[in-house]
């Protein structure tokens, strides 16, 4: 750990991922992300952007390279990955709320079981978080009685309940009906405004333009291009141009 | 479900068919040369028998006006005897009684052999069920473990048990394992039943866990839970709900399979039935009664599980 800058909270170096079936998902991906920075990753499907995001909390193991989260190596066998995951919240495309728990139950579960908080404390904090994402009225609803947008906001509150230093978003709005995208993006914007370090895989170019500090373009497992949003969307990189031409 | 037209008509058809079947059974029972003696059966389920209470000493009897309370004053200054709650009075107020004289009679309920058999079947089933669930849960988890040793062990166990008849397993447990480990009949029976049922429950548990979307495990792990915490708090509660219907079937099977342990001389409901047949010479009645008693057990169980399913469906 010679060149760990004191600013970067995520350090990925030459990350390789080869699946057992031979599929080469990540090729020499390196990315540093600073504390408080919002990084948006875009790219065509199958480009490895979700895979890369999932390596950051070791839901995917990597084949080669190193990843450091807050100076802790994820590839070190001595690292307790559960401790790292407490610091790295994740929001999924398909919400993955626990269907047998109410909204509040979802938010309070991990603080109770992992952080060993009392039910009272965890639920008080949980209510605060659900209020913050605009779901004060829906705390006792089961996920099946919530709309997609509401479910995704519960999922964000659930991740925040562990007081993470980093939030990973894996296409958080892709499974939503169009009219619900806005409410989720609003929550993410306010989170960015609070100074949370965020890595967001998304197809929402508007969000990237407006909120991101940096936009990263991935294609075929390679990190092709990274730039600040204003310069990113003006770039004449041919691969990026081709992709933007397809989605915009 | 779409509402069927002529609902009432088809319900009537159902009732008619049942009545027709009932009449058919009745008619065929008349056509054979068999004298039905249903009156012989109840005493093997529950019977009453008078029980006398006798005076422990010489003394004088007082009976209160309501005929509900008898007091015997001892001639030798012993503590007076007070009797309440009896059925028949055998003495009168003011009578002098000697030690050993009958005073009152109470009806004493006697549990018949069929009921004892039912209790034994219930005990066998409940104890086996608890062990079967424990065995099944851990085998099911081992079955999907990433550790090859655990996986192969559980597959071997499941295949061995599912591939051999329960009756043979009961004999092996009683005669071989029972001899080696010095097990009594009941323990051997419970062991055979729980090992047998455990193999089936393991497969139900495995399919239940695998039916839960992998995203649930990922979400739980991404929140910092370890594998065990995620299993216990997230996966198993959902799998439990989903596996209730096949579990109910398996539990009912267990109750019925327990009838096979009668071959190692455990007096369960089936063996009790056989014994009662030999003393009443009324095999038809006895077996119908035994079938009904099994139905009561299995019916109660499936009712209870349906209630549980309804309660758990709150989150749907």
Tab-separated table of C-alpha atoms in Angstrom, chain B residues 13-248:
chain	number	residue	atom	x	y	z
B	13	UNK	CA	-74.188	-33.188	-7.336
B	14	UNK	CA	-71.257	-33.635	-4.939
B	15	UNK	CA	-73.567	-34.301	-1.995
B	16	UNK	CA	-75.604	-36.767	-4.057
B	17	UNK	CA	-72.509	-38.681	-5.122
B	18	UNK	CA	-71.345	-38.923	-1.494
B	19	UNK	CA	-74.775	-40.126	-0.380
B	20	UNK	CA	-74.796	-42.630	-3.262
B	21	UNK	CA	-71.378	-43.938	-2.249
B	22	UNK	CA	-72.504	-44.190	1.379
B	23	UNK	CA	-75.574	-46.135	0.350
B	24	UNK	CA	-73.429	-48.401	-1.821
B	25	UNK	CA	-71.198	-49.200	1.148
B	26	UNK	CA	-74.248	-49.833	3.300
B	27	UNK	CA	-75.887	-52.085	0.715
B	28	UNK	CA	-72.746	-54.107	0.159
B	29	UNK	CA	-72.306	-54.533	3.913
B	30	UNK	CA	-75.845	-55.956	4.017
B	31	UNK	CA	-75.212	-58.327	1.128
B	32	UNK	CA	-72.338	-60.103	2.854
B	33	UNK	CA	-72.877	-62.584	5.623
B	34	UNK	CA	-71.570	-60.442	8.469
B	35	UNK	CA	-73.188	-59.378	11.697
B	36	UNK	CA	-72.220	-55.832	12.546
B	37	UNK	CA	-71.562	-55.325	16.226
B	38	UNK	CA	-70.701	-51.670	16.568
B	39	UNK	CA	-71.730	-51.743	20.212
B	40	UNK	CA	-68.600	-53.733	21.003
B	41	UNK	CA	-66.278	-50.956	19.896
B	42	UNK	CA	-66.795	-47.965	22.255
B	43	UNK	CA	-65.540	-49.786	25.348
B	44	UNK	CA	-62.175	-50.198	23.648
B	45	UNK	CA	-61.963	-46.462	23.210
B	46	UNK	CA	-63.347	-45.204	26.489
B	47	UNK	CA	-65.232	-47.062	29.196
B	48	UNK	CA	-66.538	-46.365	32.668
B	49	UNK	CA	-66.166	-48.582	35.648
B	50	UNK	CA	-67.656	-48.005	39.096
B	51	UNK	CA	-65.164	-47.234	41.813
B	52	UNK	CA	-66.175	-47.620	45.454
B	53	UNK	CA	-64.851	-45.540	48.287
B	54	UNK	CA	-64.750	-47.462	51.536
B	55	UNK	CA	-64.617	-46.229	55.073
B	56	UNK	CA	-61.087	-46.226	56.520
B	57	UNK	CA	-62.346	-46.580	60.101
B	58	UNK	CA	-65.415	-47.343	62.230
B	59	UNK	CA	-67.687	-44.322	62.639
B	60	UNK	CA	-70.932	-42.448	62.039
B	61	UNK	CA	-72.086	-41.048	58.724
B	62	UNK	CA	-73.640	-37.645	58.182
B	63	UNK	CA	-75.063	-36.712	54.792
B	64	UNK	CA	-76.008	-33.064	54.176
B	65	UNK	CA	-79.471	-32.082	52.847
B	66	UNK	CA	-78.342	-31.776	49.245
B	67	UNK	CA	-76.939	-35.333	49.247
B	68	UNK	CA	-73.675	-33.885	47.906
B	69	UNK	CA	-71.472	-34.090	50.968
B	70	UNK	CA	-70.707	-37.116	53.139
B	71	UNK	CA	-68.830	-36.849	56.423
B	72	UNK	CA	-67.693	-39.816	58.490
B	73	UNK	CA	-66.928	-39.117	62.148
B	74	UNK	CA	-64.432	-41.606	63.503
B	75	UNK	CA	-65.172	-43.501	66.726
B	76	UNK	CA	-61.511	-43.330	67.668
B	77	UNK	CA	-60.927	-39.613	67.195
B	78	UNK	CA	-59.253	-39.859	63.771
B	79	UNK	CA	-59.495	-36.940	61.388
B	80	UNK	CA	-63.094	-37.041	59.982
B	81	UNK	CA	-63.391	-38.230	56.359
B	82	UNK	CA	-65.128	-35.805	53.985
B	83	UNK	CA	-66.249	-37.011	50.538
B	84	UNK	CA	-67.487	-34.722	47.775
B	85	UNK	CA	-68.201	-35.288	44.108
B	86	UNK	CA	-69.535	-38.835	43.852
B	87	UNK	CA	-72.200	-40.398	41.674
B	88	UNK	CA	-74.108	-42.873	43.860
B	89	UNK	CA	-74.692	-42.856	47.596
B	90	UNK	CA	-74.522	-46.308	49.210
B	91	UNK	CA	-75.357	-45.328	52.827
B	92	UNK	CA	-77.877	-43.109	54.632
B	93	UNK	CA	-77.573	-40.233	57.054
B	94	UNK	CA	-76.862	-41.445	60.578
B	95	UNK	CA	-75.627	-44.916	59.553
B	96	UNK	CA	-72.974	-46.571	61.625
B	97	UNK	CA	-70.192	-47.955	59.452
B	98	UNK	CA	-67.292	-50.256	60.071
B	99	UNK	CA	-63.855	-50.083	58.556
B	100	UNK	CA	-64.028	-51.276	54.927
B	101	UNK	CA	-67.745	-50.608	54.409
B	102	UNK	CA	-68.534	-49.098	50.982
B	103	UNK	CA	-69.729	-45.488	51.301
B	104	UNK	CA	-70.164	-44.032	47.855
B	105	UNK	CA	-69.553	-44.996	44.238
B	106	UNK	CA	-67.925	-42.833	41.620
B	107	UNK	CA	-67.804	-43.464	37.914
B	108	UNK	CA	-64.251	-44.028	36.873
B	109	UNK	CA	-63.277	-43.304	33.286
B	110	UNK	CA	-61.092	-45.953	31.767
B	111	UNK	CA	-59.056	-45.326	28.663
B	112	UNK	CA	-59.449	-48.264	26.289
B	113	UNK	CA	-56.663	-49.976	24.344
B	114	UNK	CA	-57.489	-48.154	21.099
B	115	UNK	CA	-57.041	-44.810	22.831
B	116	UNK	CA	-53.776	-45.998	24.363
B	117	UNK	CA	-52.726	-46.942	20.847
B	118	UNK	CA	-53.710	-43.493	19.606
B	119	UNK	CA	-51.633	-41.894	22.357
B	120	UNK	CA	-48.661	-44.084	21.458
B	121	UNK	CA	-49.032	-43.167	17.775
B	122	UNK	CA	-49.197	-39.503	18.741
B	123	UNK	CA	-46.086	-39.799	20.913
B	124	UNK	CA	-44.182	-41.649	18.195
B	125	UNK	CA	-45.218	-39.107	15.586
B	126	UNK	CA	-44.448	-36.003	17.622
B	127	UNK	CA	-41.035	-37.180	18.822
B	128	UNK	CA	-40.091	-38.480	15.354
B	129	UNK	CA	-41.320	-35.278	13.759
B	130	UNK	CA	-39.105	-33.102	15.934
B	131	UNK	CA	-36.024	-35.195	15.158
B	132	UNK	CA	-36.985	-35.499	11.489
B	133	UNK	CA	-37.209	-31.717	11.122
B	134	UNK	CA	-33.826	-31.252	12.785
B	135	UNK	CA	-32.209	-33.951	10.628
B	136	UNK	CA	-33.952	-32.653	7.514
B	137	UNK	CA	-32.969	-29.044	8.121
B	138	UNK	CA	-29.287	-29.785	8.568
B	139	UNK	CA	-29.166	-32.335	5.756
B	140	UNK	CA	-30.969	-29.905	3.460
B	141	UNK	CA	-28.450	-27.186	4.301
B	142	UNK	CA	-25.558	-29.613	3.815
B	143	UNK	CA	-27.053	-30.596	0.458
B	144	UNK	CA	-26.569	-27.050	-0.899
B	145	UNK	CA	-23.298	-26.430	0.935
B	146	UNK	CA	-20.215	-25.534	-1.076
B	147	UNK	CA	-18.252	-28.108	0.934
B	148	UNK	CA	-18.094	-31.322	-1.166
B	149	UNK	CA	-17.767	-33.619	1.867
B	150	UNK	CA	-21.010	-32.305	3.376
B	151	UNK	CA	-22.743	-32.363	0.007
B	152	UNK	CA	-21.801	-35.950	-0.840
B	153	UNK	CA	-22.625	-37.138	2.679
B	154	UNK	CA	-26.105	-35.692	2.509
B	155	UNK	CA	-26.711	-37.026	-1.001
B	156	UNK	CA	-25.604	-40.495	0.122
B	157	UNK	CA	-27.892	-40.364	3.143
B	158	UNK	CA	-30.875	-39.161	1.127
B	159	UNK	CA	-30.406	-41.732	-1.623
B	160	UNK	CA	-29.854	-44.621	0.810
B	161	UNK	CA	-32.958	-43.814	2.806
B	162	UNK	CA	-35.238	-43.005	-0.092
B	163	UNK	CA	-34.105	-46.080	-1.948
B	164	UNK	CA	-35.047	-48.615	0.706
B	165	UNK	CA	-38.468	-49.461	2.151
B	166	UNK	CA	-39.352	-48.068	5.563
B	167	UNK	CA	-40.360	-51.512	6.777
B	168	UNK	CA	-36.862	-52.840	6.035
B	169	UNK	CA	-35.310	-49.802	7.743
B	170	UNK	CA	-37.415	-50.426	10.844
B	171	UNK	CA	-36.159	-54.025	10.992
B	172	UNK	CA	-32.557	-52.873	10.511
B	173	UNK	CA	-32.928	-50.207	13.194
B	174	UNK	CA	-34.516	-52.602	15.649
B	175	UNK	CA	-32.565	-55.803	15.063
B	176	UNK	CA	-29.155	-54.500	13.989
B	177	UNK	CA	-28.633	-50.943	15.233
B	178	UNK	CA	-30.918	-51.609	18.197
B	179	UNK	CA	-28.774	-54.557	19.227
B	180	UNK	CA	-25.486	-52.723	18.707
B	181	UNK	CA	-26.540	-49.624	20.624
B	182	UNK	CA	-28.901	-51.438	22.993
B	183	UNK	CA	-31.992	-49.412	22.007
B	184	UNK	CA	-35.457	-50.131	23.342
B	185	UNK	CA	-38.366	-50.573	20.936
B	186	UNK	CA	-39.654	-47.036	21.183
B	187	UNK	CA	-36.238	-45.465	20.574
B	188	UNK	CA	-35.584	-47.777	17.647
B	189	UNK	CA	-38.992	-46.955	16.191
B	190	UNK	CA	-38.497	-43.211	16.616
B	191	UNK	CA	-35.003	-43.439	15.141
B	192	UNK	CA	-36.215	-45.315	12.071
B	193	UNK	CA	-39.144	-42.963	11.514
B	194	UNK	CA	-37.141	-39.772	11.967
B	195	UNK	CA	-34.222	-40.909	9.818
B	196	UNK	CA	-36.684	-41.947	7.113
B	197	UNK	CA	-38.759	-38.779	7.204
B	198	UNK	CA	-35.639	-36.619	7.623
B	199	UNK	CA	-34.432	-37.628	4.168
B	200	UNK	CA	-37.652	-36.402	2.573
B	201	UNK	CA	-37.714	-33.225	4.634
B	202	UNK	CA	-34.124	-32.547	3.559
B	203	UNK	CA	-35.239	-32.458	-0.064
B	204	UNK	CA	-38.175	-30.208	0.800
B	205	UNK	CA	-35.849	-27.859	2.708
B	206	UNK	CA	-33.357	-27.824	-0.161
B	207	UNK	CA	-35.962	-27.022	-2.786
B	208	UNK	CA	-37.480	-24.406	-0.477
B	209	UNK	CA	-34.167	-22.627	0.004
B	210	UNK	CA	-33.318	-22.840	-3.683
B	211	UNK	CA	-36.683	-21.350	-4.578
B	212	UNK	CA	-35.759	-18.124	-2.757
B	213	UNK	CA	-34.341	-15.567	-5.180
B	214	UNK	CA	-30.521	-15.345	-4.880
B	215	UNK	CA	-30.937	-11.572	-4.568
B	216	UNK	CA	-32.252	-12.140	-1.038
B	217	UNK	CA	-28.982	-13.709	0.055
B	218	UNK	CA	-27.010	-10.974	-1.712
B	219	UNK	CA	-29.061	-8.244	-0.058
B	220	UNK	CA	-28.586	-9.807	3.365
B	221	UNK	CA	-24.848	-10.293	2.851
B	222	UNK	CA	-24.432	-6.766	1.474
B	223	UNK	CA	-25.873	-5.500	4.771
B	224	UNK	CA	-23.027	-7.167	6.658
B	225	UNK	CA	-24.803	-10.332	7.774
B	226	UNK	CA	-22.706	-13.479	7.738
B	227	UNK	CA	-23.964	-16.650	6.057
B	228	UNK	CA	-25.654	-18.015	9.177
B	229	UNK	CA	-27.354	-14.725	10.053
B	230	UNK	CA	-28.613	-14.373	6.485
B	231	UNK	CA	-29.932	-17.940	6.497
B	232	UNK	CA	-31.654	-17.640	9.858
B	233	UNK	CA	-33.114	-14.150	9.438
B	234	UNK	CA	-33.807	-13.894	5.727
B	235	UNK	CA	-33.755	-17.151	3.780
B	236	UNK	CA	-35.215	-19.732	6.146
B	237	UNK	CA	-38.269	-17.718	7.250
B	238	UNK	CA	-39.247	-17.291	3.597
B	239	UNK	CA	-38.408	-20.894	2.710
B	240	UNK	CA	-40.393	-22.098	5.742
B	241	UNK	CA	-43.524	-20.409	4.469
B	242	UNK	CA	-43.039	-21.775	0.981
B	243	UNK	CA	-42.394	-25.346	2.146
B	244	UNK	CA	-45.397	-25.568	4.467
B	245	UNK	CA	-47.699	-27.366	2.007
B	246	UNK	CA	-45.205	-30.145	1.116
B	247	UNK	CA	-44.185	-30.307	4.802
B	248	UNK	CA	-47.803	-30.862	5.782
